[in-house]
Structures are given as C-alpha cells and as structure tokens.
JSON list of C-alpha atoms in Angstrom, two decimals:
[
{"chain": "A", "resi": 1037, "resn": "UNK", "atom": "CA", "xyz": [-0.04, 0.10, -0.16]},
{"chain": "A", "resi": 1038, "resn": "UNK", "atom": "CA", "xyz": [1.51, 3.46, -0.91]},
{"chain": "A", "resi": 1039, "resn": "UNK", "atom": "CA", "xyz": [1.99, 5.50, 2.10]},
{"chain": "A", "resi": 1040, "resn": "UNK", "atom": "CA", "xyz": [-0.50, 7.98, 0.69]},
{"chain": "A", "resi": 1041, "resn": "UNK", "atom": "CA", "xyz": [-3.40, 5.75, 0.81]},
{"chain": "A", "resi": 1042, "resn": "UNK", "atom": "CA", "xyz": [-5.95, 6.06, 3.05]},
{"chain": "A", "resi": 1043, "resn": "UNK", "atom": "CA", "xyz": [-6.33, 3.44, 5.42]},
{"chain": "A", "resi": 1044, "resn": "UNK", "atom": "CA", "xyz": [-10.17, 3.97, 5.35]},
{"chain": "A", "resi": 1045, "resn": "UNK", "atom": "CA", "xyz": [-11.91, 5.04, 2.21]},
{"chain": "A", "resi": 1046, "resn": "UNK", "atom": "CA", "xyz": [-14.77, 7.45, 3.27]},
{"chain": "A", "resi": 1047, "resn": "UNK", "atom": "CA", "xyz": [-17.37, 6.76, 0.56]},
{"chain": "A", "resi": 1048, "resn": "UNK", "atom": "CA", "xyz": [-21.12, 8.35, 0.21]},
{"chain": "A", "resi": 1049, "resn": "UNK", "atom": "CA", "xyz": [-22.87, 5.08, 1.89]},
{"chain": "A", "resi": 1050, "resn": "UNK", "atom": "CA", "xyz": [-20.51, 5.53, 4.83]},
{"chain": "A", "resi": 1051, "resn": "UNK", "atom": "CA", "xyz": [-20.80, 9.22, 5.31]},
{"chain": "A", "resi": 1052, "resn": "UNK", "atom": "CA", "xyz": [-24.75, 8.70, 4.69]},
{"chain": "A", "resi": 1053, "resn": "UNK", "atom": "CA", "xyz": [-24.82, 6.55, 7.64]},
{"chain": "A", "resi": 1054, "resn": "UNK", "atom": "CA", "xyz": [-22.43, 8.86, 9.94]},
{"chain": "A", "resi": 1055, "resn": "UNK", "atom": "CA", "xyz": [-24.83, 11.49, 9.29]},
{"chain": "A", "resi": 1056, "resn": "UNK", "atom": "CA", "xyz": [-27.58, 9.84, 10.90]},
{"chain": "A", "resi": 1057, "resn": "UNK", "atom": "CA", "xyz": [-26.14, 11.04, 14.33]},
{"chain": "A", "resi": 1058, "resn": "UNK", "atom": "CA", "xyz": [-27.64, 13.85, 13.38]},
{"chain": "A", "resi": 1059, "resn": "UNK", "atom": "CA", "xyz": [-31.20, 14.01, 12.72]},
{"chain": "A", "resi": 1060, "resn": "UNK", "atom": "CA", "xyz": [-31.66, 17.62, 12.58]},
{"chain": "A", "resi": 1061, "resn": "UNK", "atom": "CA", "xyz": [-29.85, 17.57, 8.83]},
{"chain": "A", "resi": 1062, "resn": "UNK", "atom": "CA", "xyz": [-32.12, 17.34, 6.26]},
{"chain": "A", "resi": 1063, "resn": "UNK", "atom": "CA", "xyz": [-29.47, 15.84, 3.92]},
{"chain": "A", "resi": 1064, "resn": "UNK", "atom": "CA", "xyz": [-31.24, 16.81, 0.66]},
{"chain": "A", "resi": 1065, "resn": "UNK", "atom": "CA", "xyz": [-27.91, 16.61, -1.06]},
{"chain": "A", "resi": 1066, "resn": "UNK", "atom": "CA", "xyz": [-24.36, 15.34, -0.82]},
{"chain": "A", "resi": 1067, "resn": "UNK", "atom": "CA", "xyz": [-21.24, 15.73, -2.46]},
{"chain": "A", "resi": 1068, "resn": "UNK", "atom": "CA", "xyz": [-17.76, 15.09, -2.33]},
{"chain": "A", "resi": 1069, "resn": "UNK", "atom": "CA", "xyz": [-15.86, 18.50, -1.90]},
{"chain": "A", "resi": 1070, "resn": "UNK", "atom": "CA", "xyz": [-11.99, 17.69, -1.61]},
{"chain": "A", "resi": 1071, "resn": "UNK", "atom": "CA", "xyz": [-10.15, 14.77, -0.69]},
{"chain": "A", "resi": 1072, "resn": "UNK", "atom": "CA", "xyz": [-6.37, 15.35, 0.85]},
{"chain": "A", "resi": 1073, "resn": "UNK", "atom": "CA", "xyz": [-3.94, 13.22, 2.43]},
{"chain": "A", "resi": 1074, "resn": "UNK", "atom": "CA", "xyz": [-5.39, 13.04, 5.99]},
{"chain": "A", "resi": 1075, "resn": "UNK", "atom": "CA", "xyz": [-9.27, 13.98, 5.57]},
{"chain": "A", "resi": 1076, "resn": "UNK", "atom": "CA", "xyz": [-12.27, 13.75, 2.86]},
{"chain": "A", "resi": 1077, "resn": "UNK", "atom": "CA", "xyz": [-14.50, 16.66, 2.92]},
{"chain": "A", "resi": 1078, "resn": "UNK", "atom": "CA", "xyz": [-18.27, 16.66, 2.12]},
{"chain": "A", "resi": 1079, "resn": "UNK", "atom": "CA", "xyz": [-20.67, 18.98, 1.47]},
{"chain": "A", "resi": 1080, "resn": "UNK", "atom": "CA", "xyz": [-23.99, 18.40, 3.18]},
{"chain": "A", "resi": 1081, "resn": "UNK", "atom": "CA", "xyz": [-27.37, 20.25, 2.03]},
{"chain": "A", "resi": 1082, "resn": "UNK", "atom": "CA", "xyz": [-25.08, 22.89, 0.19]},
{"chain": "A", "resi": 1083, "resn": "UNK", "atom": "CA", "xyz": [-24.94, 24.73, 3.73]},
{"chain": "A", "resi": 1084, "resn": "UNK", "atom": "CA", "xyz": [-22.37, 22.46, 5.68]},
{"chain": "A", "resi": 1085, "resn": "UNK", "atom": "CA", "xyz": [-18.76, 20.99, 5.27]},
{"chain": "A", "resi": 1086, "resn": "UNK", "atom": "CA", "xyz": [-18.16, 17.79, 6.75]},
{"chain": "A", "resi": 1087, "resn": "UNK", "atom": "CA", "xyz": [-14.53, 16.50, 7.59]},
{"chain": "A", "resi": 1088, "resn": "UNK", "atom": "CA", "xyz": [-13.75, 13.05, 8.10]},
{"chain": "A", "resi": 1089, "resn": "UNK", "atom": "CA", "xyz": [-10.06, 11.48, 8.63]},
{"chain": "A", "resi": 1090, "resn": "UNK", "atom": "CA", "xyz": [-9.02, 8.69, 6.66]},
{"chain": "A", "resi": 1091, "resn": "UNK", "atom": "CA", "xyz": [-5.58, 7.92, 8.70]},
{"chain": "A", "resi": 1092, "resn": "UNK", "atom": "CA", "xyz": [-5.24, 7.45, 11.71]},
{"chain": "A", "resi": 1093, "resn": "UNK", "atom": "CA", "xyz": [-1.96, 9.41, 12.06]},
{"chain": "A", "resi": 1094, "resn": "UNK", "atom": "CA", "xyz": [-4.23, 12.40, 11.54]},
{"chain": "A", "resi": 1095, "resn": "UNK", "atom": "CA", "xyz": [-6.37, 11.82, 14.64]},
{"chain": "A", "resi": 1096, "resn": "UNK", "atom": "CA", "xyz": [-4.20, 13.89, 16.97]},
{"chain": "A", "resi": 1097, "resn": "UNK", "atom": "CA", "xyz": [-4.09, 17.00, 15.35]},
{"chain": "A", "resi": 1098, "resn": "UNK", "atom": "CA", "xyz": [-7.93, 16.81, 13.97]},
{"chain": "A", "resi": 1099, "resn": "UNK", "atom": "CA", "xyz": [-8.66, 16.42, 17.91]},
{"chain": "A", "resi": 1100, "resn": "UNK", "atom": "CA", "xyz": [-6.43, 19.25, 18.67]},
{"chain": "A", "resi": 1101, "resn": "UNK", "atom": "CA", "xyz": [-8.72, 21.22, 15.93]},
{"chain": "A", "resi": 1102, "resn": "UNK", "atom": "CA", "xyz": [-11.75, 20.43, 17.44]},
{"chain": "A", "resi": 1103, "resn": "UNK", "atom": "CA", "xyz": [-10.50, 21.39, 21.15]},
{"chain": "A", "resi": 1104, "resn": "UNK", "atom": "CA", "xyz": [-9.13, 24.88, 19.71]},
{"chain": "A", "resi": 1105, "resn": "UNK", "atom": "CA", "xyz": [-11.33, 25.88, 16.43]},
{"chain": "A", "resi": 1106, "resn": "UNK", "atom": "CA", "xyz": [-14.42, 26.80, 18.88]},
{"chain": "A", "resi": 1107, "resn": "UNK", "atom": "CA", "xyz": [-12.18, 29.15, 20.99]},
{"chain": "A", "resi": 1108, "resn": "UNK", "atom": "CA", "xyz": [-10.83, 30.77, 18.28]},
{"chain": "A", "resi": 1109, "resn": "UNK", "atom": "CA", "xyz": [-11.17, 35.02, 18.60]},
{"chain": "A", "resi": 1110, "resn": "UNK", "atom": "CA", "xyz": [-12.79, 36.58, 15.57]},
{"chain": "A", "resi": 1111, "resn": "UNK", "atom": "CA", "xyz": [-10.09, 36.37, 12.83]},
{"chain": "A", "resi": 1112, "resn": "UNK", "atom": "CA", "xyz": [-9.53, 38.40, 9.90]},
{"chain": "A", "resi": 1113, "resn": "UNK", "atom": "CA", "xyz": [-10.27, 35.24, 7.56]},
{"chain": "A", "resi": 1114, "resn": "UNK", "atom": "CA", "xyz": [-13.08, 32.59, 8.26]},
{"chain": "A", "resi": 1115, "resn": "UNK", "atom": "CA", "xyz": [-12.16, 29.51, 10.10]},
{"chain": "A", "resi": 1116, "resn": "UNK", "atom": "CA", "xyz": [-14.23, 26.48, 10.12]},
{"chain": "A", "resi": 1117, "resn": "UNK", "atom": "CA", "xyz": [-16.56, 26.36, 13.46]},
{"chain": "A", "resi": 1118, "resn": "UNK", "atom": "CA", "xyz": [-17.52, 23.02, 14.53]},
{"chain": "A", "resi": 1119, "resn": "UNK", "atom": "CA", "xyz": [-21.55, 22.86, 14.85]},
{"chain": "A", "resi": 1120, "resn": "UNK", "atom": "CA", "xyz": [-21.66, 18.55, 14.52]},
{"chain": "A", "resi": 1121, "resn": "UNK", "atom": "CA", "xyz": [-18.91, 16.86, 16.23]},
{"chain": "A", "resi": 1122, "resn": "UNK", "atom": "CA", "xyz": [-19.61, 12.93, 15.43]},
{"chain": "A", "resi": 1123, "resn": "UNK", "atom": "CA", "xyz": [-18.28, 10.05, 17.15]},
{"chain": "A", "resi": 1124, "resn": "UNK", "atom": "CA", "xyz": [-17.19, 6.73, 15.88]},
{"chain": "A", "resi": 1125, "resn": "UNK", "atom": "CA", "xyz": [-19.53, 3.53, 14.92]},
{"chain": "A", "resi": 1126, "resn": "UNK", "atom": "CA", "xyz": [-18.70, -0.04, 14.41]},
{"chain": "A", "resi": 1127, "resn": "UNK", "atom": "CA", "xyz": [-16.90, 0.78, 10.86]},
{"chain": "A", "resi": 1128, "resn": "UNK", "atom": "CA", "xyz": [-15.65, 4.08, 11.32]},
{"chain": "A", "resi": 1129, "resn": "UNK", "atom": "CA", "xyz": [-12.94, 4.36, 14.42]},
{"chain": "A", "resi": 1130, "resn": "UNK", "atom": "CA", "xyz": [-12.48, 8.23, 14.60]},
{"chain": "A", "resi": 1131, "resn": "UNK", "atom": "CA", "xyz": [-14.29, 11.49, 14.90]},
{"chain": "A", "resi": 1132, "resn": "UNK", "atom": "CA", "xyz": [-15.64, 13.91, 12.71]},
{"chain": "A", "resi": 1133, "resn": "UNK", "atom": "CA", "xyz": [-17.23, 17.38, 12.20]},
{"chain": "A", "resi": 1134, "resn": "UNK", "atom": "CA", "xyz": [-19.06, 19.60, 10.18]},
{"chain": "A", "resi": 1135, "resn": "UNK", "atom": "CA", "xyz": [-19.40, 23.37, 10.17]},
{"chain": "A", "resi": 1136, "resn": "UNK", "atom": "CA", "xyz": [-20.92, 26.16, 8.34]},
{"chain": "A", "resi": 1137, "resn": "UNK", "atom": "CA", "xyz": [-19.57, 25.83, 4.60]},
{"chain": "A", "resi": 1138, "resn": "UNK", "atom": "CA", "xyz": [-16.80, 28.93, 4.10]},
{"chain": "A", "resi": 1139, "resn": "UNK", "atom": "CA", "xyz": [-17.16, 31.14, 0.52]},
{"chain": "A", "resi": 1140, "resn": "UNK", "atom": "CA", "xyz": [-14.11, 31.32, -0.75]},
{"chain": "A", "resi": 1141, "resn": "UNK", "atom": "CA", "xyz": [-11.06, 29.66, -2.22]},
{"chain": "A", "resi": 1142, "resn": "UNK", "atom": "CA", "xyz": [-8.94, 27.14, -0.66]},
{"chain": "A", "resi": 1143, "resn": "UNK", "atom": "CA", "xyz": [-5.49, 29.00, 1.05]},
{"chain": "A", "resi": 1144, "resn": "UNK", "atom": "CA", "xyz": [-3.20, 26.30, -0.41]},
{"chain": "A", "resi": 1145, "resn": "UNK", "atom": "CA", "xyz": [-4.71, 27.76, -3.77]},
{"chain": "A", "resi": 1146, "resn": "UNK", "atom": "CA", "xyz": [-4.85, 31.30, -3.34]},
{"chain": "A", "resi": 1147, "resn": "UNK", "atom": "CA", "xyz": [-1.47, 33.14, -4.15]},
{"chain": "A", "resi": 1148, "resn": "UNK", "atom": "CA", "xyz": [-2.11, 36.73, -2.52]},
{"chain": "A", "resi": 1149, "resn": "UNK", "atom": "CA", "xyz": [0.55, 39.69, -3.39]},
{"chain": "A", "resi": 1150, "resn": "UNK", "atom": "CA", "xyz": [2.95, 40.81, -1.04]},
{"chain": "A", "resi": 1151, "resn": "UNK", "atom": "CA", "xyz": [0.52, 44.05, 0.20]},
{"chain": "A", "resi": 1152, "resn": "UNK", "atom": "CA", "xyz": [-2.29, 41.47, 0.63]},
{"chain": "A", "resi": 1153, "resn": "UNK", "atom": "CA", "xyz": [-0.07, 39.13, 3.07]},
{"chain": "A", "resi": 1154, "resn": "UNK", "atom": "CA", "xyz": [0.98, 41.70, 5.03]},
{"chain": "A", "resi": 1155, "resn": "UNK", "atom": "CA", "xyz": [-2.56, 43.32, 5.72]},
{"chain": "A", "resi": 1156, "resn": "UNK", "atom": "CA", "xyz": [-3.81, 39.71, 6.53]},
{"chain": "A", "resi": 1157, "resn": "UNK", "atom": "CA", "xyz": [-0.75, 39.54, 9.17]},
{"chain": "A", "resi": 1158, "resn": "UNK", "atom": "CA", "xyz": [-1.31, 42.69, 10.64]},
{"chain": "A", "resi": 1159, "resn": "UNK", "atom": "CA", "xyz": [-4.78, 42.38, 11.15]},
{"chain": "A", "resi": 1160, "resn": "UNK", "atom": "CA", "xyz": [-4.08, 39.12, 12.89]},
{"chain": "A", "resi": 1161, "resn": "UNK", "atom": "CA", "xyz": [-1.62, 40.81, 15.05]},
{"chain": "A", "resi": 1162, "resn": "UNK", "atom": "CA", "xyz": [-4.23, 43.36, 16.26]},
{"chain": "A", "resi": 1163, "resn": "UNK", "atom": "CA", "xyz": [-6.68, 40.69, 17.39]},
{"chain": "A", "resi": 1164, "resn": "UNK", "atom": "CA", "xyz": [-6.55, 38.86, 21.01]},
{"chain": "A", "resi": 1165, "resn": "UNK", "atom": "CA", "xyz": [-3.96, 36.45, 21.59]},
{"chain": "A", "resi": 1166, "resn": "UNK", "atom": "CA", "xyz": [-4.84, 33.04, 20.16]},
{"chain": "A", "resi": 1167, "resn": "UNK", "atom": "CA", "xyz": [-5.82, 30.01, 23.41]},
{"chain": "A", "resi": 1168, "resn": "UNK", "atom": "CA", "xyz": [-3.22, 27.77, 24.27]},
{"chain": "A", "resi": 1169, "resn": "UNK", "atom": "CA", "xyz": [-3.79, 23.81, 24.62]}
]
C-alpha cells in the first residue's frame, strides 16, 4: 500500500450512515468536495462542510482542531467552527465534524500579493492572543 493511500475509504454510503447521528440534518444533497492526505470533505445540503479523517496518524491533530477551533477569537479570515461533532461507530473509528460551508478559495490555492499578505498578518496581530492547548 503506498504511504499516501487512505487507511479507510470515506465513501457516500459511509458518510450517509455517519450523518444519521444528526437527525436535524435534512440530507437533501451530499457531494464530495475534496480529498487530501488525511481527510475527506463532503458538502451537505449545500450549507455544511463535513471533514472525515481517513488516516489514524491525523487523529491527534484533528482532536486538537476540535478543541481549539471553537475557542478562536474573531480573525480577519473565516475559519470553520464545528457545529456538528460526530463520534466513531462500528466501521468508522474516529471523530468527525461539520461546520458552515465557508465561501472562497482554499488557502493553498491562493497566491496573494505581498501587500495582501502583510495586511492579513497585521490584522491577525491586532486580534486577541490565541488560546493555548
């Protein structure tokens, strides 16, 4: 198995089953939005983005995100705020979460000019100190 292969494939059937943990979701639509080294991201009802880890090595960082994201101060760029936190089940051993779908382009795909980077950095420094974990 190549080192970049997911340990667990997160397909539509698995996502649909895991999302039954949240009866308040209507689940009118479900689309894979992205897949990276450690996670799959699914768009739910054109309103939410759910991240599902698919490699065990990512779990400590994923858990830290779940702890820190809700406590972040207001920042000059949008960050996901977990609204739905799901737990493992018989065939999915890890936590997952859903947040409001954020508009825009993924940071890794943006090439801001120097003036924009400086302004974002300055705005971040003006905000409160980030919480420690």
